[in-house]
CSV table of C-alpha atoms in Angstrom, one decimal:
chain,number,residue,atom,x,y,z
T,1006,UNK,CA,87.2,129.2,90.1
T,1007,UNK,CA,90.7,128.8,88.7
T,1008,UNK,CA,90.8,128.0,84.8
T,1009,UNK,CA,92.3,125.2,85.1
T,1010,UNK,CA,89.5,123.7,86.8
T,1011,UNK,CA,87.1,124.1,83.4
T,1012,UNK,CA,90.2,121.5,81.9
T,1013,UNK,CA,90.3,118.6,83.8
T,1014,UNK,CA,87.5,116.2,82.5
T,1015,UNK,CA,85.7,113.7,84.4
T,1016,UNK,CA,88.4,110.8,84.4
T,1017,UNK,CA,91.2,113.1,86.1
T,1018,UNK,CA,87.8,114.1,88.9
T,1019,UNK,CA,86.9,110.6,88.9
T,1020,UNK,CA,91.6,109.7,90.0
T,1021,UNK,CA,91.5,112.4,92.1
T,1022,UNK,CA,88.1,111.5,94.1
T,1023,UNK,CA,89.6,107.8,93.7
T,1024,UNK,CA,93.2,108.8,95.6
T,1025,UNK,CA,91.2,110.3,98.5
T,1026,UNK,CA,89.0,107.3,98.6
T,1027,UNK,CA,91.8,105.3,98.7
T,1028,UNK,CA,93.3,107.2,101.5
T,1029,UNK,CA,90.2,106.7,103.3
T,1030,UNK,CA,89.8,102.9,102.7
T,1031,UNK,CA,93.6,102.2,103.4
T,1032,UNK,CA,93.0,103.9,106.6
T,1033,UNK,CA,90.3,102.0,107.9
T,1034,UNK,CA,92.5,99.1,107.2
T,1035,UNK,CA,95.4,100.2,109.0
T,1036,UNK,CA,93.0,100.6,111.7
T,1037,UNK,CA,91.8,96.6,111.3
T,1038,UNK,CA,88.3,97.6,110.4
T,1039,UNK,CA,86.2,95.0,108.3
T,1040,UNK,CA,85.5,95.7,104.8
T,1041,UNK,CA,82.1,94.9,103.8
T,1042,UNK,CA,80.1,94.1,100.3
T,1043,UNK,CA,78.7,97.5,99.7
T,1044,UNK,CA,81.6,99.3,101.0
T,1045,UNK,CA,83.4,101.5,98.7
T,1046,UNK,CA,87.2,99.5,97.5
T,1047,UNK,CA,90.1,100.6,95.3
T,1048,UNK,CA,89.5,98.0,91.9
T,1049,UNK,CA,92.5,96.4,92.3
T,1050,UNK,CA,91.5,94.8,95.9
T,1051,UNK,CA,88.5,93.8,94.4
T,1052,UNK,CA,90.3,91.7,91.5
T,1053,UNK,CA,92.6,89.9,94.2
T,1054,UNK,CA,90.2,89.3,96.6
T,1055,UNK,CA,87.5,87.5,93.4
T,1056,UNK,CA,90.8,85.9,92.2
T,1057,UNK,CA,92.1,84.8,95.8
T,1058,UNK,CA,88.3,83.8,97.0
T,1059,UNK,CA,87.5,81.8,93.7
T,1060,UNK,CA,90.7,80.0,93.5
T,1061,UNK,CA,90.4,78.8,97.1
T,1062,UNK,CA,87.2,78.0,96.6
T,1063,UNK,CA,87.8,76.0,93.5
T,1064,UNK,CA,90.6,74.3,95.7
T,1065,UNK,CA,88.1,72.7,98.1
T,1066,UNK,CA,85.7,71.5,95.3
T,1067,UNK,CA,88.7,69.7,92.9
T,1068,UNK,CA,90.2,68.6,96.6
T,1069,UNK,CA,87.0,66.7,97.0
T,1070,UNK,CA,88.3,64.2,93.8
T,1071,UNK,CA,91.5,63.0,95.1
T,1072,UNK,CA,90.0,61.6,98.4
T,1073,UNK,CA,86.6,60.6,97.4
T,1074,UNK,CA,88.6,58.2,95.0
T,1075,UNK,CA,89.0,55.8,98.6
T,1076,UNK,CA,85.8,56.3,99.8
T,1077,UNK,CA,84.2,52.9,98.2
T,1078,UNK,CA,87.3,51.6,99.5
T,1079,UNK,CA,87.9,52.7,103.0
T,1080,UNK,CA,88.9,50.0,105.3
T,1081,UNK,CA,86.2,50.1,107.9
T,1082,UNK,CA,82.7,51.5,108.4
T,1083,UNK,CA,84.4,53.8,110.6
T,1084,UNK,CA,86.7,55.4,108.4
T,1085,UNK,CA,84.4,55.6,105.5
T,1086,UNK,CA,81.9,57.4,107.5
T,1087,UNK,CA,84.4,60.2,108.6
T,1088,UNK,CA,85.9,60.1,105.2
T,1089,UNK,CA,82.5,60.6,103.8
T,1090,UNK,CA,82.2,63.5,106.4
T,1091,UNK,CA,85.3,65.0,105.1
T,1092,UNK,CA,84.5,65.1,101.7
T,1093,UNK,CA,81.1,66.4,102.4
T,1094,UNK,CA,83.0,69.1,104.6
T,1095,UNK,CA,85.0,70.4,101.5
T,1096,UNK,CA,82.4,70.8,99.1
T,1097,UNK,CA,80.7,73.0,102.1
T,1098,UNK,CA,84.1,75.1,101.9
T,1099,UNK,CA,83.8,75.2,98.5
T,1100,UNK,CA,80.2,76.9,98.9
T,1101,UNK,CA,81.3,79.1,101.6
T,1102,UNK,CA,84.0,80.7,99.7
T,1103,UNK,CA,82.1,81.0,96.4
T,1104,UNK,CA,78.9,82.6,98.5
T,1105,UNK,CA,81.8,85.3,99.9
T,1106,UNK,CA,83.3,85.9,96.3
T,1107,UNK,CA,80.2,86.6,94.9
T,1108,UNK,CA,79.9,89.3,97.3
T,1109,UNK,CA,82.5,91.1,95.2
T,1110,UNK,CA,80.4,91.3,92.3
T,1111,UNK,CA,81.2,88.0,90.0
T,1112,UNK,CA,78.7,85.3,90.1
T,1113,UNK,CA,79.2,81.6,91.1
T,1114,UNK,CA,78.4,80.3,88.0
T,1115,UNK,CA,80.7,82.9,85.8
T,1116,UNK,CA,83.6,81.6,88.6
T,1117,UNK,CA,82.7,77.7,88.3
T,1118,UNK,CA,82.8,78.2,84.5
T,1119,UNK,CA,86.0,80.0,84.7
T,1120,UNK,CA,87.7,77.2,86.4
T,1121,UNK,CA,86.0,74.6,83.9
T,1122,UNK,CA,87.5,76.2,81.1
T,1123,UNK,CA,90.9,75.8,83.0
T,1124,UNK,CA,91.1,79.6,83.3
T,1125,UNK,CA,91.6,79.4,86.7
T,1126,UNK,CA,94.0,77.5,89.3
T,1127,UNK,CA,93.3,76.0,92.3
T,1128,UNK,CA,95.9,75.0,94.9
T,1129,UNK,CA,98.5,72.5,93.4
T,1130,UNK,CA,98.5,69.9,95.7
T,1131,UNK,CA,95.3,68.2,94.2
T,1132,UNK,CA,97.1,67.6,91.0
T,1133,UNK,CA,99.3,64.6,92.9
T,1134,UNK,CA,97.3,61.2,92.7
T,1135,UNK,CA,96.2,59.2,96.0
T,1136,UNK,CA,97.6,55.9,95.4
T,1137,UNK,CA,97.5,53.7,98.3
T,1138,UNK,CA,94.7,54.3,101.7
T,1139,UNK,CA,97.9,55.7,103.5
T,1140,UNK,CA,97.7,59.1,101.1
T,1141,UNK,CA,93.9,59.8,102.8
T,1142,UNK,CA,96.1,59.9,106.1
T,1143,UNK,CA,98.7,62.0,104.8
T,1144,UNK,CA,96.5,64.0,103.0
T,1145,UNK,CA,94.3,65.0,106.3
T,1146,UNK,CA,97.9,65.5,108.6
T,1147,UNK,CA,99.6,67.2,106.2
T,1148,UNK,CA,97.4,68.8,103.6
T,1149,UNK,CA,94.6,69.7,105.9
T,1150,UNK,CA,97.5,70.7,108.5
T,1151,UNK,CA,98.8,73.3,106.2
T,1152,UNK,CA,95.6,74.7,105.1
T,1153,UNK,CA,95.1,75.6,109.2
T,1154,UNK,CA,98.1,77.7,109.1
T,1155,UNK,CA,97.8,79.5,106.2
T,1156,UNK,CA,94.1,80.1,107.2
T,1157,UNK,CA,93.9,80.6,110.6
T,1158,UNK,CA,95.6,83.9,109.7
T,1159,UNK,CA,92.9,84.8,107.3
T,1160,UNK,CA,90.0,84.8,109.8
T,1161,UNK,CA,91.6,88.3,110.7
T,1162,UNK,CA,91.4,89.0,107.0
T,1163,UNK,CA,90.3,92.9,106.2
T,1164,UNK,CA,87.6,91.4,103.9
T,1165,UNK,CA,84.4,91.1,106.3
T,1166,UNK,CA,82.7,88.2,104.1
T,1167,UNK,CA,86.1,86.2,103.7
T,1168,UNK,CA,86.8,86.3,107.3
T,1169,UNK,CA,83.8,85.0,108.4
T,1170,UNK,CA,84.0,82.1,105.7
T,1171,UNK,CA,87.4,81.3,106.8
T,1172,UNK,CA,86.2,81.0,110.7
T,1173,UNK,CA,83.4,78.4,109.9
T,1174,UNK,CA,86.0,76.9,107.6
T,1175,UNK,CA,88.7,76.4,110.4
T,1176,UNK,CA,86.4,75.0,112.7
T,1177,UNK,CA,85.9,72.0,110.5
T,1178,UNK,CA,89.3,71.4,109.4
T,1179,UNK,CA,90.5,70.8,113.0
T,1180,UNK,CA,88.8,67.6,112.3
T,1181,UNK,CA,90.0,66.7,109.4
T,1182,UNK,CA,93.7,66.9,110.6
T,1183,UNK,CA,92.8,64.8,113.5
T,1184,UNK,CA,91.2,61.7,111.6
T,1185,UNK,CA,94.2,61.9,109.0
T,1186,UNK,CA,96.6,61.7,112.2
T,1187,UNK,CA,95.4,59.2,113.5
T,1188,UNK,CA,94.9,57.0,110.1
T,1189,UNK,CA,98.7,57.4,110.4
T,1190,UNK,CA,99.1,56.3,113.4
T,1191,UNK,CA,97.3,53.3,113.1
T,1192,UNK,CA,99.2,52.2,110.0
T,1193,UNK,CA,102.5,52.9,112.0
T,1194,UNK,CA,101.4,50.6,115.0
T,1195,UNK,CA,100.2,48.3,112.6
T,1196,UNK,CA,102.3,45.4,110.8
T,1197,UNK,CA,105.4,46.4,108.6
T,1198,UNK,CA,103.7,46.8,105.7
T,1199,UNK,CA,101.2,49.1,106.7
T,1200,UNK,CA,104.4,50.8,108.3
T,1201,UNK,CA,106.2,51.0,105.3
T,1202,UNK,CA,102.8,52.1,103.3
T,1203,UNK,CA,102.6,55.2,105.7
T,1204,UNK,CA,106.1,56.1,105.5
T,1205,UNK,CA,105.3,55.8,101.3
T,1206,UNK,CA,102.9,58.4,101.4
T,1207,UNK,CA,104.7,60.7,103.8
T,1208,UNK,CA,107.5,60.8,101.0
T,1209,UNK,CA,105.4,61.2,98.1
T,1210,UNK,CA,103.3,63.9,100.1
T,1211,UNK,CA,105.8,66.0,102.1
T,1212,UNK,CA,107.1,68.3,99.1
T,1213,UNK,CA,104.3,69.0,97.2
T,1214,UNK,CA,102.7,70.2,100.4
T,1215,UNK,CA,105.8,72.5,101.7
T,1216,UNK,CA,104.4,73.7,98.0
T,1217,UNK,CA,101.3,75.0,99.2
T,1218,UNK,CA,102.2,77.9,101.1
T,1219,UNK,CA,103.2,79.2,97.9
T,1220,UNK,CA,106.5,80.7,96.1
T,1221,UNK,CA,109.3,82.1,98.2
T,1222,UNK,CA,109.1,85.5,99.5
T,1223,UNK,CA,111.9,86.6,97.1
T,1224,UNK,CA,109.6,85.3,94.4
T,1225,UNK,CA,105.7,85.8,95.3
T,1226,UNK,CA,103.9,88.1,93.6
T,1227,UNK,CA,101.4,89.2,95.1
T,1228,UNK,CA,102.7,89.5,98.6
T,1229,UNK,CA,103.1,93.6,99.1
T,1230,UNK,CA,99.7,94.7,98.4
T,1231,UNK,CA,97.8,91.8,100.2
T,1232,UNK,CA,100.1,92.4,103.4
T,1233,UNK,CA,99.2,96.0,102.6
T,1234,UNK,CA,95.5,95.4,102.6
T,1235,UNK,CA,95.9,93.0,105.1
T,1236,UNK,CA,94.5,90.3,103.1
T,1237,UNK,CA,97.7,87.9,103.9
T,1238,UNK,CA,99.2,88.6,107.9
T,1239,UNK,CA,102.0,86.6,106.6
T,1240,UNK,CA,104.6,85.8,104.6
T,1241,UNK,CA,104.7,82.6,102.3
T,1242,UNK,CA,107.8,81.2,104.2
T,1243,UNK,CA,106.7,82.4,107.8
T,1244,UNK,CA,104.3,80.4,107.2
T,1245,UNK,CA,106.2,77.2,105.7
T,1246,UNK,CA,108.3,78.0,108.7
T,1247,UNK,CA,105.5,77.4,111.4
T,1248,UNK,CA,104.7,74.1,108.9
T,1249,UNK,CA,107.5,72.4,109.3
T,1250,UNK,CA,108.1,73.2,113.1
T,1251,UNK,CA,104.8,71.9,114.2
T,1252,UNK,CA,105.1,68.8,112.0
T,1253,UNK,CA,108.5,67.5,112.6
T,1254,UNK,CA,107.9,66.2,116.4
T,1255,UNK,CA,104.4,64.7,114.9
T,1256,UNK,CA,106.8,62.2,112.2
T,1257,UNK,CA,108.8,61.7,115.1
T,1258,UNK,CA,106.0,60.5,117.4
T,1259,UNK,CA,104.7,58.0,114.4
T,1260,UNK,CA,108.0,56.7,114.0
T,1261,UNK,CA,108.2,57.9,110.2
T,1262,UNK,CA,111.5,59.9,108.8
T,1263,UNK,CA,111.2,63.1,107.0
T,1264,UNK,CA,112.3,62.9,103.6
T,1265,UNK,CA,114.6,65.4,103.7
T,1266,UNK,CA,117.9,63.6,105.2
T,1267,UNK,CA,119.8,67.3,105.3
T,1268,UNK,CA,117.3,68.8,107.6
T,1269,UNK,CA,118.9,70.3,110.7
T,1270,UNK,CA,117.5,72.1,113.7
T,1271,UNK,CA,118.6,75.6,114.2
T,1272,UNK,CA,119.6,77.4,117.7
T,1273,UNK,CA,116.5,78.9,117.8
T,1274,UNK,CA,114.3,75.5,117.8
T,1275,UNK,CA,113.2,75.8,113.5
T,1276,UNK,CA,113.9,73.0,111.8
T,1277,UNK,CA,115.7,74.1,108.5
T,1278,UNK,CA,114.9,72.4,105.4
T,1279,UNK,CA,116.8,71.9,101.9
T,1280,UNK,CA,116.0,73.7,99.2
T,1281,UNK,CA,112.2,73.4,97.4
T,1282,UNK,CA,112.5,72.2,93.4
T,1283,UNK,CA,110.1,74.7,92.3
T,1284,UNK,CA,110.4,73.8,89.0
T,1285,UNK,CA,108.0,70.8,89.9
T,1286,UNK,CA,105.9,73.8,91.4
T,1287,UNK,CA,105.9,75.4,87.9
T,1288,UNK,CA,105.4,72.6,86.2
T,1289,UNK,CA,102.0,71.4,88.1
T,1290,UNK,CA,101.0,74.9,87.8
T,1291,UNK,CA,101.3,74.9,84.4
T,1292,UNK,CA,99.2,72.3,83.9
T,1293,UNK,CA,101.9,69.7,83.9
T,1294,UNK,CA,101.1,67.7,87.3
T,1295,UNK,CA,100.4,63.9,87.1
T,1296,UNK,CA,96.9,64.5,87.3
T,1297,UNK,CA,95.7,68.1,86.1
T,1298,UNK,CA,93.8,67.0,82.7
T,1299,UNK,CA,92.7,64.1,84.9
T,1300,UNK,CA,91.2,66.6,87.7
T,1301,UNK,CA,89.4,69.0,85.4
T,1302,UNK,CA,87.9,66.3,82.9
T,1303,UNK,CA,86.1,64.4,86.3
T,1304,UNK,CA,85.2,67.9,87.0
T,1305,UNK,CA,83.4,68.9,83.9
T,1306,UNK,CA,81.9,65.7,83.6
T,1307,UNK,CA,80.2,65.9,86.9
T,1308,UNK,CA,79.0,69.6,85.9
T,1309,UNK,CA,77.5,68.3,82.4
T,1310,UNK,CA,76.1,65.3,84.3
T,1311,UNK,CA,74.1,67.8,87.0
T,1312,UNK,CA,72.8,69.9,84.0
T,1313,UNK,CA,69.5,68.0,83.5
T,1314,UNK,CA,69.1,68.4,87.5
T,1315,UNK,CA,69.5,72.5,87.4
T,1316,UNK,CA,67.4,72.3,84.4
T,1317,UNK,CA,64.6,70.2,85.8
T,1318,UNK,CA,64.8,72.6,89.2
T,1319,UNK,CA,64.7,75.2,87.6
T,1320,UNK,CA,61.6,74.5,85.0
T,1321,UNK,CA,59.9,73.2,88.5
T,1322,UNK,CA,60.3,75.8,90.3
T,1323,UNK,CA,59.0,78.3,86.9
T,1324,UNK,CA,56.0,75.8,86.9
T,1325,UNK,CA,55.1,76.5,90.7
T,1326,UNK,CA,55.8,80.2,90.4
T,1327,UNK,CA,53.3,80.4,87.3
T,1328,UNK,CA,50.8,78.6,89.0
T,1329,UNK,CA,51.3,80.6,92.4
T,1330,UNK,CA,50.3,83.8,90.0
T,1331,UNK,CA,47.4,82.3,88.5
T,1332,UNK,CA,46.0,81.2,92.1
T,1333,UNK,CA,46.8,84.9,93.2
T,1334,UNK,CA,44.7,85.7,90.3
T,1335,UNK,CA,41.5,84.1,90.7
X,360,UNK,CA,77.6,77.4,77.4
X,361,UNK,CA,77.7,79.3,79.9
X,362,UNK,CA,75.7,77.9,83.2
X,363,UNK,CA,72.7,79.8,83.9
X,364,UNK,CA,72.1,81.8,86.7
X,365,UNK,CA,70.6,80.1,90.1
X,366,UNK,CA,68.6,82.6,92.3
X,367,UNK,CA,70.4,83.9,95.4
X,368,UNK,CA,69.0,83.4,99.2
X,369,UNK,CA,70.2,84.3,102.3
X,370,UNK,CA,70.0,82.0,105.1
X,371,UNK,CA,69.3,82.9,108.8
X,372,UNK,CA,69.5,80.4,111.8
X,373,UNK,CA,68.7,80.0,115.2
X,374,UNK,CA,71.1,78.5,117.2
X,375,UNK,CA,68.9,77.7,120.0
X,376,UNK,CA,65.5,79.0,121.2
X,377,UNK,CA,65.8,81.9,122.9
X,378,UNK,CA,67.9,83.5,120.8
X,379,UNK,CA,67.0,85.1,117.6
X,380,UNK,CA,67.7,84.0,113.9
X,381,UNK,CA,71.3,85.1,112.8
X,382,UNK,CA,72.5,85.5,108.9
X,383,UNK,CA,74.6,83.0,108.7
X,384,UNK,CA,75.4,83.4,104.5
X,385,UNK,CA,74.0,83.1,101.4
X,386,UNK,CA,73.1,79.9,98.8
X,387,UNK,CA,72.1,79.2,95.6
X,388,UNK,CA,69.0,76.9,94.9
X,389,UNK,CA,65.9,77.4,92.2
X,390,UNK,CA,63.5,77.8,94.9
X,391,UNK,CA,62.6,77.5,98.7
X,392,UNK,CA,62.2,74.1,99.5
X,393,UNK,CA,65.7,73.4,97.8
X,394,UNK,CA,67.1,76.2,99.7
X,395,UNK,CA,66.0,75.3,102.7
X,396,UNK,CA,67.7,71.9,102.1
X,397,UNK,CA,70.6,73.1,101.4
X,398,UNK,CA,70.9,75.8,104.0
X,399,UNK,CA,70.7,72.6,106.1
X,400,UNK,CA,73.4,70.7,104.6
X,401,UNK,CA,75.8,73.6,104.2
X,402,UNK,CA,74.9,75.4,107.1
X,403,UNK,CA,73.6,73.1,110.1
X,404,UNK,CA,75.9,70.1,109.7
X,405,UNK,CA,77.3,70.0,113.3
X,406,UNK,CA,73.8,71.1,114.9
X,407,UNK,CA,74.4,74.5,114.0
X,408,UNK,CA,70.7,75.6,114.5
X,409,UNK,CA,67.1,74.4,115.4
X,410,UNK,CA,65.2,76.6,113.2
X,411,UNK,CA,66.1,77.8,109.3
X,412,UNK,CA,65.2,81.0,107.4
X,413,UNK,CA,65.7,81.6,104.2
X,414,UNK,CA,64.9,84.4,102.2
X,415,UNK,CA,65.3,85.6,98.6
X,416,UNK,CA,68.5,88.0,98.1
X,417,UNK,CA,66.6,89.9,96.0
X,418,UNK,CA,63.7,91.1,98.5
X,419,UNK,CA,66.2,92.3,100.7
X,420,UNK,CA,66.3,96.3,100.8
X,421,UNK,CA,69.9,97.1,102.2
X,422,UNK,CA,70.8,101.0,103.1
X,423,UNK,CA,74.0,102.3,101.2
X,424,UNK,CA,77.2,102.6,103.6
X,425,UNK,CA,78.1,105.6,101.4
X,426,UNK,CA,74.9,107.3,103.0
X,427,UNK,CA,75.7,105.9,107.1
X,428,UNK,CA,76.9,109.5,107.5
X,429,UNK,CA,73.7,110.9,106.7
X,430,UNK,CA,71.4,108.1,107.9
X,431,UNK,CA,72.8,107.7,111.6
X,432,UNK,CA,73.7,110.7,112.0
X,433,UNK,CA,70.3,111.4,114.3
X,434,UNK,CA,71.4,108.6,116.8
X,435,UNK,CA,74.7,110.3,117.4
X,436,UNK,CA,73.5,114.0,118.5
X,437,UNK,CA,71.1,112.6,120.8
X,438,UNK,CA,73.0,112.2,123.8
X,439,UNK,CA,69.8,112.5,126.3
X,440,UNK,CA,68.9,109.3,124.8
X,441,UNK,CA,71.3,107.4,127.0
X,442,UNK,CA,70.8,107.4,130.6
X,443,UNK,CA,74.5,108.8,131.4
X,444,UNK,CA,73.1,112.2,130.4
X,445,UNK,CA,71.3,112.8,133.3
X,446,UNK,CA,72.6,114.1,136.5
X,447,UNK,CA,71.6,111.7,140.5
X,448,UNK,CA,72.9,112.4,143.3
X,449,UNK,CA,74.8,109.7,144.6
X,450,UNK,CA,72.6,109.6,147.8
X,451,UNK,CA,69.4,108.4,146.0
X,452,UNK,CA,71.8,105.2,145.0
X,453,UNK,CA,70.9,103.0,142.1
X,454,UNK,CA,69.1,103.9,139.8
């Protein structure tokens, strides 16, 4: 044995078994195998995957506020049954993703409190207010139609337990895009007003939600080590870019004009948009949006509100078990 | 305050008869009967499934992947377990 060896303590053994274990686990990315719960994972992977997990998680339960604010006022049985549905949808997102984040080691409830105490941020969109019926359309088209690209990418993420979330996830959004379409679509066959209401929304909704993919690639900064890990398969504005090709010909066929009067089409077919104020971006982010204090007080409340139900499960369910021992007993 | 701990289940459906039950994911509820509610409503809200397992987390005994080495190694030396390791003619056809 060298003499050097007698030296190293066991925090340089524990980096060096690390940087082959890291070798290892980057390989079986590269070769698109599936990470699973047990498996062993560099720290840092860990930490954005809880992070990245949580905060979409958190997304689908404060996205549940903004829409079920129409649903005592939907404008037929129809639509408030689907919007119901919807709703009901998200808050089974929500569960999905927190049940895969958990895998990872932090529990629900530590997450959930995390988010209540405003210590962590959830997508940015859901911090704009839904002001006339018109937004629940725009808000299925255009918010749920971005959520589908950025995660139909993510069902081949390297994370087993996130991937499978995000299939289940993707299969139900498909319907929410459709039944926001086609709330659109009968406002612009409907009479001007209802026209004019859709057209409303679509310019109040359309930047904030070119938002949602996230900074520019120049700017984002977690972008190298997720493509790295193969957590993200692509960039913020690859992304945006796939956006705003698909939803340009969908205005045009409901009649409604783009809010962006500079936007041109390039040789290649992309439609090329002006430039994002991502100050309003920061701004909601930091806690600045029209509704943020709104959002998290209506989420707290329902949480304090539900503690005498987790309380009185909880105590039943100790009851049954006590008396489950003492029948065992006898 | 922090919110206390709900107990963990994992939830296991059949899709149809025939087939066998599936994990599907994992919930929290305080104890079966909620669980099994909500494995319906979380898990079974497009007809997802005809039958519903669920099963405490925490009775589940899971081998280590840092061990699969070790543990399968047995099914991958045993090549005369798979028919391809032994040798008929092609006369005798099928088999």
């Amino acid at each position: 044995m060298y003499t050097q060896a007698l030296n190293t303590s066991d925090a340089e053994d524990r980096q060096i078994e690390d940087a082959a274990r890291a070798g290892l686990f980057q390989a079986r990315i590269d070769a698109e195998e599936r990470i699973e719960p047990n498996d062993w994972m560099p720290a840092a992977y860990r930490k954005t995957l809880t992070r990245q997990i949580s905060q979409h998680a958190h997304s689908e339960i404060v996205g549940m506020l903004p829409e079920g604010n129409w649903i005592t006022r939907a404008p037929s049985l129809r639509r408030k049954a689907a919007l119901l549905a919807k709703v009901q949808d998200e808050c089974g997102h929500g569960l999905y993703l927190y049940a895969a984040a958990e895998t990872l080691g932090t529990s629900r409830e530590e997450l959930v409190d995390l988010m209540l105490a405003g210590k962590a941020k959830y997508s940015s969109i859901f911090n704009y207010p839904t002001q006339t019926w018109a937004d629940i359309g725009a808000i299925g088209w255009l918010v749920d139609g971005a959520a589908i690209m950025n995660q139909i990418p993510l069902c081949r993420c390297s994370y087993g337990p996130y991937a499978r979330a995000m299939i289940r996830v993707c299969k139900e959004e498909s319907f929410h895009q459709r039944q926001g379409f086609e709330i659109m679509l009968t406002l612009c066959r409907g009479s001007d007003e209802q026209k004019a209401m859709a057209q409303d929304a679509l310019d109040r909704w359309w930047w904030p939600v070119l938002m949602m993919f996230g900074p520019p690639d120049n700017a984002s900064q977690h972008g190298d080590t997720s493509a790295k890990w193969k957590i993200k398969r692509f960039s913020n504005d690859e992304l945006r870019q796939k956006f705003v090709d698909a939803t340009v010909p969908q205005a045009q066929f409901l009649g409604l004009t783009i809010p962006d009067p500079d936007m041109t089409q390039d040789e290649a077919g992309h439609w090329v948009y002006s430039p994002i104020d991502w100050e309003e971006f920061n701004q909601v982010l930091a806690g600045n949006g029209p509704c943020n204090r709104d959002r998290l007080a209506a989420r707290r409340k329902a949480h304090d509100e539900g503690a005498w139900v987790r309380e009185a499960a909880a105590a039943y369910a100790a009851k049954r078990s006590r008396r489950d021992v003492a029948q065992a007993a006898e | 305050m922090a919110t206390p701990n709900v107990p963990l289940w994992e939830v296991f459906i059949r899709s149809r008869n025939g087939l066998a039950h599936k994990h599907v994911g994992s919930l929290h509820a305080a104890d079966a009967t909620l669980a099994l509610q909500a494995a319906r409503d979380i898990y079974t809200r497009r007809g997802e499934g005809l039958s519903i397992w669920v099963v405490p987390s925490s009775a589940i005994t899971a081998s280590d992947p840092a061990e699969k080495g070790m543990m399968f190694e047995p099914a991958e030396s045993k090549i005369y377990r798979h028919p391809t390791f032994y040798d008929v003619p092609e006369e005798v056809g099928h088999m």
